[in-house]
PDB file of C-alpha atoms in Angstrom:
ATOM      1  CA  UNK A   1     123.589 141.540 121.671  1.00 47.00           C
ATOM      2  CA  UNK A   2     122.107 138.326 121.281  1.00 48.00           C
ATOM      3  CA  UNK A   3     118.381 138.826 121.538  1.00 52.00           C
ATOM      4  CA  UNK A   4     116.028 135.770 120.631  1.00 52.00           C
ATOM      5  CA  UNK A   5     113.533 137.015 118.009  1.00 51.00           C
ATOM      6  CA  UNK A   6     110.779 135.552 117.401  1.00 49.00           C
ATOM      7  CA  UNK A   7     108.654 135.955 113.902  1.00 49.00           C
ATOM      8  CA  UNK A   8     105.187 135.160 112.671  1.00 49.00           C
ATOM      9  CA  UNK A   9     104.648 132.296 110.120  1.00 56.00           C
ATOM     10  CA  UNK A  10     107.713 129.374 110.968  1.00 62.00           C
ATOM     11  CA  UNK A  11     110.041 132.137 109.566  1.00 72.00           C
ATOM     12  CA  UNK A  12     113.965 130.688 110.532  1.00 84.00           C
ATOM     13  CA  UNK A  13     115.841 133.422 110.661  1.00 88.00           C
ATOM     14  CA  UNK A  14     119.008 133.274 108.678  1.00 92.00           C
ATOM     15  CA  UNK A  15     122.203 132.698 111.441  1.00 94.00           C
ATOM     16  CA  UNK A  16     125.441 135.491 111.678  1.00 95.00           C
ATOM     17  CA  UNK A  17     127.053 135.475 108.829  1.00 96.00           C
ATOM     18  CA  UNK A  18     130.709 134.016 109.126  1.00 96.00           C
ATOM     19  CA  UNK A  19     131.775 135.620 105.435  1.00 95.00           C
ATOM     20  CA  UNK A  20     131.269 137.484 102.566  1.00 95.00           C
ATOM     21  CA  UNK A  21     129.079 134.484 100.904  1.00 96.00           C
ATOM     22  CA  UNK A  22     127.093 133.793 104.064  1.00 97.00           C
ATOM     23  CA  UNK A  23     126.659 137.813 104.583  1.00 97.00           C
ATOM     24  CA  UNK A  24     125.120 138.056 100.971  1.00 97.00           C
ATOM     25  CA  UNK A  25     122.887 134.885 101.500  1.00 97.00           C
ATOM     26  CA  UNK A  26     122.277 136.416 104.964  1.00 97.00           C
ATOM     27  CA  UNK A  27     120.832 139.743 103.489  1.00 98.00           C
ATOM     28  CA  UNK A  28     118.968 138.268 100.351  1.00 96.00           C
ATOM     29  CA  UNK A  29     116.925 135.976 102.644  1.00 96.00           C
ATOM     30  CA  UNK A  30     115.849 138.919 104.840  1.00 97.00           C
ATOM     31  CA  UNK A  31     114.974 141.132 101.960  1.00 97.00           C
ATOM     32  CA  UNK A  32     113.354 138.606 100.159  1.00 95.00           C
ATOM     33  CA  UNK A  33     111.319 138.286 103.821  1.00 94.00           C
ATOM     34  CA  UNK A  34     111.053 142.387 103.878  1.00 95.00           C
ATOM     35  CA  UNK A  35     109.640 142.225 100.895  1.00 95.00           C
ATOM     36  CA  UNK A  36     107.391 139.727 101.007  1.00 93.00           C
ATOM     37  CA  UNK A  37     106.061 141.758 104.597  1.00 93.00           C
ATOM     38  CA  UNK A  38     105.738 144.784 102.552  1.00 95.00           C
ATOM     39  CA  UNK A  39     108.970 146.177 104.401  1.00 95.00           C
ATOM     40  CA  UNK A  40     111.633 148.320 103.383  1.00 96.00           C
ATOM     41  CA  UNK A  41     114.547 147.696 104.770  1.00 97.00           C
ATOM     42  CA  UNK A  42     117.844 149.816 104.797  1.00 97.00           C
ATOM     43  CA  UNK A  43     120.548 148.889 102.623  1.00 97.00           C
ATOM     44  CA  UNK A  44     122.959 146.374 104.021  1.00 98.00           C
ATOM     45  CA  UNK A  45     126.370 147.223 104.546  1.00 97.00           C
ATOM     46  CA  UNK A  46     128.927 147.229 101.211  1.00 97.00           C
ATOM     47  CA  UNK A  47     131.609 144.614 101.059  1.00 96.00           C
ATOM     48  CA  UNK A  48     135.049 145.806 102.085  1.00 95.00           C
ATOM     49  CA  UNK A  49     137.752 146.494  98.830  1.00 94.00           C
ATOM     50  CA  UNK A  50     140.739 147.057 100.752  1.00 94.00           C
ATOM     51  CA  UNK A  51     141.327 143.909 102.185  1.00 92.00           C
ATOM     52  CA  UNK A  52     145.084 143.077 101.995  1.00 93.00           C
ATOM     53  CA  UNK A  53     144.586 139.284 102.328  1.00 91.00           C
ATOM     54  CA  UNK A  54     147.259 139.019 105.445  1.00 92.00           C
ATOM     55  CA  UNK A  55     144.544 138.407 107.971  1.00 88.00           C
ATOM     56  CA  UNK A  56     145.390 141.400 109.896  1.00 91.00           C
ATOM     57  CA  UNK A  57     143.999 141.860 114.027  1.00 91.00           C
ATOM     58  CA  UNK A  58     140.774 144.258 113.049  1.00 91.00           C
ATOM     59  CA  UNK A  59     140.743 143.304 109.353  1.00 94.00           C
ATOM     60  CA  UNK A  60     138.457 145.025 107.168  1.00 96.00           C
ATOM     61  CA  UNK A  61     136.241 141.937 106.975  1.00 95.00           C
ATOM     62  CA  UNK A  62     135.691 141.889 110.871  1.00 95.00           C
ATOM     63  CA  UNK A  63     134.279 145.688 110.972  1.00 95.00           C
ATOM     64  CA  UNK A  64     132.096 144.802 108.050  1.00 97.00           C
ATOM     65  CA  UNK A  65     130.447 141.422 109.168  1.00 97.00           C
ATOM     66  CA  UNK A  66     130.292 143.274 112.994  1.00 97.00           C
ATOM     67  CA  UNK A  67     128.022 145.836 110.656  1.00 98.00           C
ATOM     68  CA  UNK A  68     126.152 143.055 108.698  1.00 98.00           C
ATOM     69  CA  UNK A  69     125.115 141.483 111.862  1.00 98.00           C
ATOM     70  CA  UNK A  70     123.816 144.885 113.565  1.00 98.00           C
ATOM     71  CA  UNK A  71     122.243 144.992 110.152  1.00 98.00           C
ATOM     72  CA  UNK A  72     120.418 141.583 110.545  1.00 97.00           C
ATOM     73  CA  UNK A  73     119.467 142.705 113.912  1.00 97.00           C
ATOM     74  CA  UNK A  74     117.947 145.766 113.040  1.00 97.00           C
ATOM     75  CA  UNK A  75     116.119 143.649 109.830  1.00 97.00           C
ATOM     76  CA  UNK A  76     114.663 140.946 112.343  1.00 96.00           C
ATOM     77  CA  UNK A  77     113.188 143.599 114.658  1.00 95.00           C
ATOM     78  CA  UNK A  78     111.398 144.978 111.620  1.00 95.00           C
ATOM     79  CA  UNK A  79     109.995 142.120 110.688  1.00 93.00           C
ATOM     80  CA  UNK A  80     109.250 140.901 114.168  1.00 89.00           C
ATOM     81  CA  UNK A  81     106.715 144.246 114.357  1.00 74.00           C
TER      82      UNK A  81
END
């Protein structure tokens, strides 16, 4: 799902986030762009709590930045409209 979006006044969107740091810069700088579009976007996805630290095949962290990016998705197509 790798659609190229396009959006109205030299916008760069933010790239996938990689980790919890670059999923919270991720989501400030598209609701800082919501907002400034007079958008409301949905809240973004919580960070996982239960993450045992062992880097285990579908870790908690993988589900949640596979959410945060259908979550930036979702936030570029609104502001794309």
């Amino acid at each position: 799902m790798s659609a190229a979006v396009t959006l109205p006044h030299a916008f760069a969107p933010p790239p996938r986030a990689v980790d919890g740091a670059s999923a919270q810069a991720m989501f400030r700088v598209l609701q800082e762009q919501a907002w400034l579009a007079g958008i409301a976007l949905r809240n973004p996805p919580p960070e996982p709590t239960t993450c045992c630290g062992r880097g285990c095949n579908g870790c908690v962290w993988e589900g949640f930045l596979e959410a945060a990016e259908y979550w930036r998705q979702e936030a570029l197509l609104q502001l794309q409209d």
